[in-house]
Each structure stands twice: as structure tokens, then as C-alpha cells.
Short mmCIF file of C-alpha atoms in Angstrom, two decimals:
data_model
loop_
_atom_site.label_atom_id
_atom_site.label_comp_id
_atom_site.label_asym_id
_atom_site.label_seq_id
_atom_site.Cartn_x
_atom_site.Cartn_y
_atom_site.Cartn_z
CA MET E 1 0.25 0.06 -0.25
CA GLU E 2 0.97 3.54 -1.18
CA TYR E 3 0.79 6.27 1.55
CA ARG E 4 0.76 10.19 0.16
CA LEU E 5 0.76 13.06 2.47
CA LEU E 6 -2.68 14.54 2.64
CA GLY E 7 -2.33 18.45 1.69
CA HIS E 8 0.15 20.35 3.17
CA SER E 9 -0.29 18.45 6.19
CA GLY E 10 2.26 16.09 7.56
CA LEU E 11 -0.68 13.60 7.69
CA LYS E 12 -0.07 10.23 5.29
CA VAL E 13 -3.10 8.46 4.11
CA SER E 14 -3.48 5.22 2.22
CA VAL E 15 -4.06 5.71 -1.27
CA LEU E 16 -7.25 3.72 -0.82
CA SER E 17 -9.24 4.20 2.06
CA LEU E 18 -12.98 2.82 3.13
CA GLY E 19 -15.83 4.38 2.98
CA THR E 20 -18.67 3.70 5.35
CA MET E 21 -21.91 4.72 3.77
CA THR E 22 -22.93 0.85 3.12
CA PHE E 23 -22.27 1.08 7.29
CA GLY E 24 -26.32 0.73 8.74
CA GLY E 25 -28.81 0.35 5.96
CA GLN E 26 -31.30 2.94 7.66
CA GLY E 27 -33.63 5.60 5.21
CA LYS E 28 -32.72 6.46 1.88
CA PHE E 29 -29.14 4.84 2.66
CA ALA E 30 -30.77 1.10 2.73
CA LYS E 31 -29.91 1.49 -1.27
CA THR E 32 -25.95 1.68 -0.37
CA GLY E 33 -25.83 -1.42 1.91
CA GLN E 34 -27.01 -2.85 5.13
CA THR E 35 -23.68 -3.56 6.32
CA ASP E 36 -23.90 -4.39 10.33
CA VAL E 37 -21.23 -4.73 12.71
CA GLY E 38 -19.58 -8.26 12.13
CA ALA E 39 -19.52 -7.57 8.02
CA ALA E 40 -18.08 -4.12 9.16
CA GLN E 41 -15.35 -6.02 11.48
CA ARG E 42 -14.40 -8.32 8.91
CA GLN E 43 -14.27 -5.35 6.18
CA ILE E 44 -11.81 -3.13 8.32
CA GLY E 45 -10.14 -6.66 9.01
CA LEU E 46 -9.33 -6.80 4.98
CA CYS E 47 -8.58 -2.67 4.82
CA LEU E 48 -6.26 -3.41 8.14
CA ASP E 49 -4.74 -6.88 6.15
CA ALA E 50 -4.54 -4.37 2.71
CA GLY E 51 -2.70 -1.55 4.25
CA ILE E 52 -5.53 1.11 4.52
CA ASN E 53 -5.16 3.37 7.68
CA LEU E 54 -8.04 5.79 6.84
CA PHE E 55 -11.73 5.14 7.45
CA ASP E 56 -14.20 7.66 5.70
CA THR E 57 -17.65 8.11 7.79
CA ALA E 58 -20.44 10.90 7.91
CA ASP E 59 -23.19 11.95 10.71
CA VAL E 60 -26.17 11.81 8.09
CA TYR E 61 -24.82 7.99 6.98
CA SER E 62 -27.92 6.34 8.12
CA GLY E 63 -29.16 9.18 10.68
CA GLY E 64 -25.77 8.51 12.88
CA GLU E 65 -25.76 4.40 12.57
CA SER E 66 -22.49 4.43 10.12
CA GLU E 67 -20.84 5.93 12.52
CA VAL E 68 -21.91 3.60 15.69
CA ILE E 69 -21.10 1.04 13.70
CA LEU E 70 -17.70 2.31 12.85
CA GLY E 71 -16.92 2.92 16.21
CA LYS E 72 -17.89 -0.36 17.38
CA ALA E 73 -16.47 -2.25 14.35
CA LEU E 74 -12.83 -0.31 15.09
CA GLY E 75 -13.03 -1.10 18.81
CA SER E 76 -9.48 -1.17 20.17
CA LYS E 77 -8.26 -0.48 16.83
CA ARG E 78 -9.35 2.97 16.60
CA HIS E 79 -5.64 4.59 17.69
CA ASP E 80 -3.90 2.65 15.23
CA VAL E 81 -5.84 4.54 12.02
CA LEU E 82 -7.23 7.59 10.79
CA VAL E 83 -11.11 8.11 11.17
CA ALA E 84 -12.77 10.94 8.87
CA SER E 85 -16.61 12.46 9.42
CA LYS E 86 -18.21 15.10 7.74
CA ALA E 87 -21.38 17.55 9.19
CA ARG E 88 -23.44 20.25 7.22
CA PHE E 89 -26.65 18.00 6.35
CA PRO E 90 -30.13 18.06 8.57
CA MET E 91 -29.83 15.89 11.42
CA GLY E 92 -32.75 16.71 12.75
CA GLU E 93 -36.30 18.91 12.12
CA GLY E 94 -35.13 21.84 13.76
CA PRO E 95 -33.75 25.02 11.57
CA ASN E 96 -30.48 25.04 13.51
CA ASP E 97 -30.44 21.14 13.34
CA ARG E 98 -28.43 21.43 9.86
CA GLY E 99 -25.98 23.93 7.99
CA SER E 100 -22.31 25.19 8.71
CA SER E 101 -23.41 27.42 11.70
CA ARG E 102 -21.22 27.24 14.65
CA HIS E 103 -24.42 25.98 16.92
CA HIS E 104 -24.59 23.34 14.28
CA ILE E 105 -21.23 22.62 13.72
CA LEU E 106 -19.91 22.56 17.60
CA ARG E 107 -23.14 20.33 18.52
CA ALA E 108 -22.61 18.07 15.15
CA CYS E 109 -19.11 17.01 16.40
CA GLU E 110 -20.35 16.18 19.85
CA ALA E 111 -22.58 13.71 18.95
CA SER E 112 -20.00 12.34 16.18
CA LEU E 113 -17.59 11.88 19.19
CA LYS E 114 -20.09 10.10 20.89
CA ARG E 115 -21.30 7.81 18.13
CA LEU E 116 -17.96 6.83 17.11
CA ASN E 117 -16.98 6.38 21.12
CA THR E 118 -13.56 8.78 20.48
CA ASP E 119 -12.64 11.61 21.72
CA TYR E 120 -10.59 12.77 18.65
CA LEU E 121 -11.58 13.49 15.06
CA ASP E 122 -8.50 13.06 12.59
CA LEU E 123 -10.29 14.50 10.08
CA TYR E 124 -13.43 16.73 10.26
CA GLN E 125 -15.14 17.88 6.82
CA LEU E 126 -17.24 20.50 5.77
CA HIS E 127 -20.24 18.26 3.64
CA GLU E 128 -21.49 20.85 1.66
CA TRP E 129 -21.13 24.77 0.84
CA ASP E 130 -23.05 26.37 3.18
CA GLY E 131 -24.18 30.06 1.74
CA LEU E 132 -26.02 31.45 4.41
CA THR E 133 -23.75 31.36 7.22
CA PRO E 134 -20.40 33.88 7.35
CA LEU E 135 -17.02 31.46 6.22
CA GLU E 136 -15.93 33.43 9.86
CA GLU E 137 -18.59 31.89 12.03
CA THR E 138 -17.77 28.21 10.69
CA LEU E 139 -13.93 28.36 10.67
CA ARG E 140 -13.79 29.94 14.08
CA ALA E 141 -15.90 27.03 14.89
CA LEU E 142 -13.82 24.19 13.56
CA ASP E 143 -10.70 26.27 14.85
CA ASP E 144 -11.77 25.80 18.17
CA LEU E 145 -12.72 22.45 17.93
CA VAL E 146 -9.19 21.72 16.86
CA SER E 147 -7.67 23.78 19.52
CA SER E 148 -9.44 21.64 22.23
CA GLY E 149 -8.06 18.67 20.88
CA LYS E 150 -11.23 17.07 19.38
CA VAL E 151 -10.32 17.64 15.89
CA ARG E 152 -7.18 17.67 14.46
CA TYR E 153 -7.59 18.60 10.48
CA VAL E 154 -10.06 19.42 9.15
CA GLY E 155 -11.27 19.43 5.32
CA VAL E 156 -14.01 20.29 3.01
CA SER E 157 -16.68 18.49 0.58
CA ASN E 158 -18.10 19.37 -2.78
CA PHE E 159 -17.50 22.91 -2.21
CA SER E 160 -16.48 24.89 -5.59
CA ALA E 161 -13.07 26.10 -6.72
CA TRP E 162 -14.62 29.64 -5.44
CA HIS E 163 -16.02 28.23 -2.14
CA ILE E 164 -12.58 26.82 -1.25
CA MET E 165 -10.69 30.28 -2.33
CA LYS E 166 -12.70 31.96 -0.35
CA THR E 167 -12.57 29.67 2.60
CA LEU E 168 -8.95 30.01 2.45
CA GLY E 169 -8.75 33.51 2.32
CA VAL E 170 -10.98 33.98 4.81
CA ALA E 171 -9.27 31.48 7.23
CA GLN E 172 -5.85 33.31 6.28
CA ALA E 173 -7.11 36.23 7.03
CA ASN E 174 -8.24 35.66 10.33
CA HIS E 175 -5.82 33.13 11.14
CA TYR E 176 -8.11 30.42 11.66
CA ILE E 177 -7.36 26.28 10.40
CA ARG E 178 -7.00 26.23 7.35
CA PRO E 179 -8.48 22.99 5.62
CA VAL E 180 -5.78 20.62 4.03
CA SER E 181 -8.13 18.57 1.87
CA GLN E 182 -11.19 18.17 -0.41
CA GLN E 183 -13.30 15.27 -0.68
CA ILE E 184 -14.99 15.12 -4.69
CA HIS E 185 -16.41 13.42 -6.87
CA TYR E 186 -14.30 12.45 -9.82
CA THR E 187 -14.36 9.28 -12.17
CA LEU E 188 -13.72 8.27 -15.77
CA GLN E 189 -17.51 8.79 -16.04
CA ALA E 190 -17.41 12.27 -14.78
CA ARG E 191 -14.08 14.58 -15.16
CA GLU E 192 -15.65 17.93 -14.53
CA ALA E 193 -13.28 18.12 -11.13
CA GLU E 194 -9.85 18.53 -14.28
CA TYR E 195 -11.55 22.42 -14.97
CA GLU E 196 -10.80 23.94 -11.39
CA LEU E 197 -11.42 21.43 -8.12
CA LEU E 198 -7.88 19.94 -9.48
CA PRO E 199 -6.18 22.65 -10.69
CA VAL E 200 -7.40 24.72 -7.18
CA ALA E 201 -6.11 21.43 -4.91
CA GLN E 202 -2.61 21.72 -6.72
CA ASP E 203 -2.17 25.66 -6.67
CA GLN E 204 -3.16 25.62 -3.19
CA GLY E 205 -1.67 22.47 -1.66
CA LEU E 206 -5.05 20.70 -0.93
CA GLY E 207 -5.59 16.90 -0.36
CA VAL E 208 -7.69 15.06 -2.96
CA LEU E 209 -9.98 12.31 -1.74
CA VAL E 210 -12.54 10.87 -4.48
CA TRP E 211 -15.73 9.60 -3.35
CA SER E 212 -17.86 7.44 -5.08
CA PRO E 213 -14.71 6.36 -7.78
CA LEU E 214 -16.81 3.50 -9.54
CA ALA E 215 -19.79 6.38 -10.04
CA GLY E 216 -21.80 4.15 -7.95
CA GLY E 217 -21.35 0.89 -10.05
CA LEU E 218 -21.39 2.31 -13.52
CA LEU E 219 -17.80 1.82 -13.94
CA SER E 220 -17.97 -1.57 -12.17
CA GLY E 221 -17.97 -3.51 -15.20
CA LYS E 222 -21.86 -4.71 -14.86
CA TYR E 223 -23.43 -2.17 -16.57
CA ARG E 224 -22.94 -2.97 -20.64
CA ARG E 225 -24.71 -1.42 -23.97
CA ASN E 226 -27.81 -2.73 -24.99
CA GLN E 227 -27.82 -5.04 -21.96
CA ALA E 228 -30.42 -5.05 -19.19
CA ALA E 229 -29.09 -3.58 -15.89
CA PRO E 230 -28.62 -6.79 -13.50
CA GLU E 231 -31.53 -7.62 -10.99
CA GLY E 232 -31.90 -5.63 -7.73
CA THR E 233 -29.54 -2.35 -9.37
CA ARG E 234 -30.32 0.67 -10.18
CA HIS E 235 -31.62 1.78 -13.88
CA LEU E 236 -29.78 4.95 -15.52
CA ALA E 237 -32.73 6.75 -15.95
CA ASP E 238 -33.09 6.95 -12.32
CA TRP E 239 -29.90 7.49 -11.40
CA GLY E 240 -28.64 10.87 -9.16
CA GLU E 241 -25.27 10.55 -8.30
CA PRO E 242 -23.74 10.96 -10.64
CA PRO E 243 -26.24 11.70 -13.66
CA VAL E 244 -25.96 9.93 -16.87
CA ARG E 245 -25.82 12.84 -19.20
CA ASP E 246 -25.00 10.92 -22.28
CA GLU E 247 -25.35 7.29 -21.79
CA SER E 248 -23.30 6.57 -25.28
CA ALA E 249 -20.32 8.27 -24.39
CA LEU E 250 -20.58 5.89 -20.21
CA TYR E 251 -20.93 3.29 -23.07
CA ASP E 252 -17.91 3.79 -24.62
CA VAL E 253 -16.09 4.13 -21.43
CA VAL E 254 -16.97 1.28 -19.92
CA ASP E 255 -16.29 -0.71 -23.50
CA VAL E 256 -12.37 0.43 -23.11
CA LEU E 257 -12.26 -0.27 -19.60
CA VAL E 258 -13.31 -3.98 -19.70
CA GLU E 259 -11.30 -4.33 -22.79
CA ILE E 260 -8.29 -3.34 -20.43
CA ALA E 261 -9.72 -5.31 -17.80
CA GLU E 262 -9.74 -8.50 -19.81
CA ALA E 263 -6.29 -8.16 -21.52
CA ARG E 264 -5.03 -7.77 -17.59
CA GLY E 265 -7.04 -10.36 -16.40
CA VAL E 266 -8.62 -7.73 -13.86
CA SER E 267 -12.35 -6.33 -13.05
CA ALA E 268 -13.37 -3.44 -14.60
CA ALA E 269 -13.42 -1.47 -11.67
CA GLN E 270 -9.80 -2.44 -10.58
CA ILE E 271 -8.87 -0.49 -14.01
CA ALA E 272 -11.15 2.52 -12.77
CA LEU E 273 -9.51 2.82 -9.61
CA ALA E 274 -6.20 2.19 -10.83
CA TRP E 275 -7.00 5.57 -13.50
CA LEU E 276 -7.83 7.20 -10.52
CA ILE E 277 -4.45 6.55 -8.03
CA ALA E 278 -2.39 7.26 -10.98
CA ARG E 279 -4.19 11.07 -11.57
CA PRO E 280 -1.76 13.30 -9.83
CA GLN E 281 -3.43 15.54 -7.73
CA VAL E 282 -5.16 12.68 -6.08
CA THR E 283 -4.41 11.65 -2.71
CA SER E 284 -6.80 8.80 -1.85
CA VAL E 285 -9.66 7.02 -3.57
CA ILE E 286 -12.49 6.10 -1.25
CA VAL E 287 -14.11 2.69 -1.81
CA GLY E 288 -17.19 1.37 -0.13
CA ALA E 289 -18.68 -2.23 -0.84
CA ARG E 290 -21.84 -4.39 -0.26
CA ASN E 291 -20.06 -7.87 0.60
CA ASP E 292 -16.35 -9.08 1.19
CA THR E 293 -15.91 -9.72 -2.49
CA GLN E 294 -16.75 -6.10 -3.84
CA LEU E 295 -14.15 -5.13 -1.34
CA GLN E 296 -11.70 -7.54 -1.84
CA ASP E 297 -11.55 -6.84 -5.33
CA ASN E 298 -11.19 -2.89 -4.66
CA LEU E 299 -8.38 -3.40 -2.69
CA LEU E 300 -6.63 -5.32 -5.42
CA ALA E 301 -6.29 -1.90 -7.28
CA ALA E 302 -3.84 -0.33 -5.14
CA ASP E 303 -1.19 -3.11 -6.57
CA LEU E 304 -2.50 -2.43 -10.26
CA THR E 305 -0.49 -0.46 -12.25
CA LEU E 306 -1.36 0.82 -15.51
CA LYS E 307 0.51 0.88 -19.09
CA ASN E 308 0.89 4.65 -20.30
CA GLU E 309 -1.10 3.26 -23.66
CA GLU E 310 -4.05 2.31 -20.99
CA ILE E 311 -3.79 5.40 -19.34
CA GLU E 312 -3.84 7.45 -22.51
CA ARG E 313 -6.63 4.91 -24.14
CA LEU E 314 -9.10 5.63 -20.50
CA ASN E 315 -8.12 9.55 -21.14
CA LYS E 316 -8.73 10.17 -24.78
CA VAL E 317 -12.23 7.64 -24.56
CA SER E 318 -13.38 9.94 -21.54
CA GLN E 319 -12.12 13.41 -22.18
CA LEU E 320 -13.97 16.48 -21.83
CA PRO E 321 -14.46 19.40 -24.03
CA LEU E 322 -12.45 22.25 -23.15
CA LEU E 323 -14.70 24.92 -21.56
CA TYR E 324 -14.25 28.84 -22.27
CA PRO E 325 -11.88 30.55 -20.56
CA TYR E 326 -9.53 27.55 -21.22
CA TRP E 327 -9.98 27.02 -24.81
CA HIS E 328 -9.04 31.20 -25.53
CA GLN E 329 -6.12 30.23 -23.02
CA ALA E 330 -5.09 27.14 -24.99
CA GLN E 331 -5.26 29.10 -28.22
CA THR E 332 -3.70 32.29 -26.83
CA ALA E 333 -1.19 32.18 -24.30
CA PRO E 334 0.06 27.86 -24.58
CA ASP E 335 3.27 30.14 -23.89
CA ARG E 336 2.51 31.68 -20.86
CA LEU E 337 0.78 28.35 -18.73
CA SER E 338 2.06 27.50 -15.58
CA ALA E 339 1.90 23.84 -14.33
CA VAL E 340 -1.11 23.81 -12.85
CA ASP E 341 -2.84 25.48 -16.07
CA LEU E 342 -1.69 22.79 -18.31
CA SER E 343 -2.47 19.84 -15.38
CA LEU E 344 -5.77 20.59 -17.38
CA ILE E 345 -5.15 22.41 -21.11
CA ALA E 346 -1.44 20.41 -21.77
CA PRO E 347 -3.32 17.60 -23.63
CA TYR E 348 -5.49 19.83 -25.69
CA LEU E 349 -2.16 21.28 -26.81
CA LYS E 350 -0.83 18.10 -28.39
CA LYS E 351 -3.66 18.52 -30.91
#
């Protein structure tokens, strides 16, 4: 297992980490999985044997049950690993039971610590942007949590690039704790993060944690062109995260994934995960599984190195159009682009 620094911090995390949205199976999260304590203990054991040291959860997963199960399943191993959680989404019916206000963040953290049966979180993340709460208020609350020893590092998730830059600017101006990471959705099926989220991470020294790296199963190889979806799985028309805007383009990606996987004698899921691990800005890829077999397969991706020609095939079939102002920069300023600019634009210049 390879370990990478989490952004500008000194904390090293494994290139694969375990996401626990499947733990609990309560309410709307039942469709992601129904992992109980026993199954969670087996999965955590598999992860520890593979070298994974980061376990990611959130208070909203199964209404807190995911945190409860993760805490029980880790048991005495808790201080040997890194635990990350998140807050922002509704945890009650009251008007202040959501968001990133000081009121909600402090209460949410205390509740997460209790459910996880721990006295600190290694990484505490804002689960979503809150456009109503002043950033000064949110960051001061996070700063206090760090000062009190209840949180070690802070991060953000599902922020836009301007949200991130504003957050970093407010943190610097007020000498508050600075986020070290962002958790984002990024896959061969959805490469929008390359426009701004990955460049801002590279420029500002932010770690990148990737959620739903198989696009909710779309890139696992079980969904194929002109074939009925496996029994018990979702139909593309009902897909919400991530949305499927171009079904034909999705299957073009899947076709290449399957071709490479069959030639290598591995699963399409492993190829999709290995492509992400090889992206230079990515720190860790968060995998989750309904069962041990899926998890064991995903874990093998940590030892899979793609050939340059395989990466090029995957890049080509999934490449996004160059949006404005990037196409204009590519046409008029190729001699004045930084390494961060070129992380997006360089492939288009070759044309």
C-alpha cells in the first residue's frame, strides 16, 4: 500500500481508504448497503490487512448509525487508524439542525464523537457548502474544535473552486485553521473536477479524497451497452449520483475499461480505480462495498499499475470538451501557462 501526504499537512494516508456509507442501511441509505457490526469488522480487517489507514464516515449516513457501527467495529484499533467524519446536512427537523453555523457544527461534532466512541476526529469535513453562514463563523468553530483537541485536521467536501478559495482566504486573514483537503466526486465518467477543483488543489496544497470512484457502480463493468441491468440494480434513467447525461459516452468508457480489464485478467472496477490512483492530484480513493467479495476486488487496485498506453486510451475516451476561458487560453497563451494551468490544458495543446 502506498501512502501519500494529505495536502500541505504532515499526515500520510493510504491511496485507498474505506467509505462507510454502506454501514447501517437506514432510511434512504438502505439502497447503498446494509452492513452490520459483524460485517463491518470483517471489512475493516480486510482493509487493515491491505494497509488501509483511513476510514471515512459522516453523521448523516443512516442518521448516525454508520458512525455507531464504525466505532464498534474499530474497537481497540481506533488509535491505530485515521477516522474522518463530516457535518452539514440535516440531523433533525429544527431550523438549526443543519448547515455550518457554530451552533450546528459544535453540536454535530460532539454527537459524532459520542457515536464513534472516540475523543477526537483525525479529519473533520464540511460536507457541503453553506451559503447562508458567514465563513468567519464556521472557521472559528472549526478552529475551536482543533484547539480543544477534538479535531486534528479539517477539510471540505463538494465545494466549488471559488468556495474553496474564499474559505482559504478567510482562514488566512483571520488566522483560523486552514483546510488540508477536499473530498470530491471524480471518475472516468465525470471528469468535471479537472476544470478547477484539481487545479486549485494543486495550486493551494490541498489533498484530494475521491468519493464514489466507481460512479455508484456504473464503472464496475456490470452495466453494458444494450444489455439489461443486473437484477436488483438501478436503471440509468433513475440515476441521481452521478447523473448520466450521455448514455452513449458512458458506454464508450465502459467498453474500453472492460477491454483493458479482460486483457489484464482483472476486473473493470480495478482498472477504473487504478486510473484514479494514478492521477497526480489524487491523494486517496474512497472505496465502499456491499460485501466482502466486492471489497477484496477493489483492494487489489492498490497494487495495479496501468501502462501508459492504457492510461492514454482511458483519457481519450473520457476526455471532456475544453470550456471557456480554457480554450481561449490554449489558443492565445500557451507560452505563458503554469504547471497548474497545463494540468488541464496540456492534452489539448497536443492537438
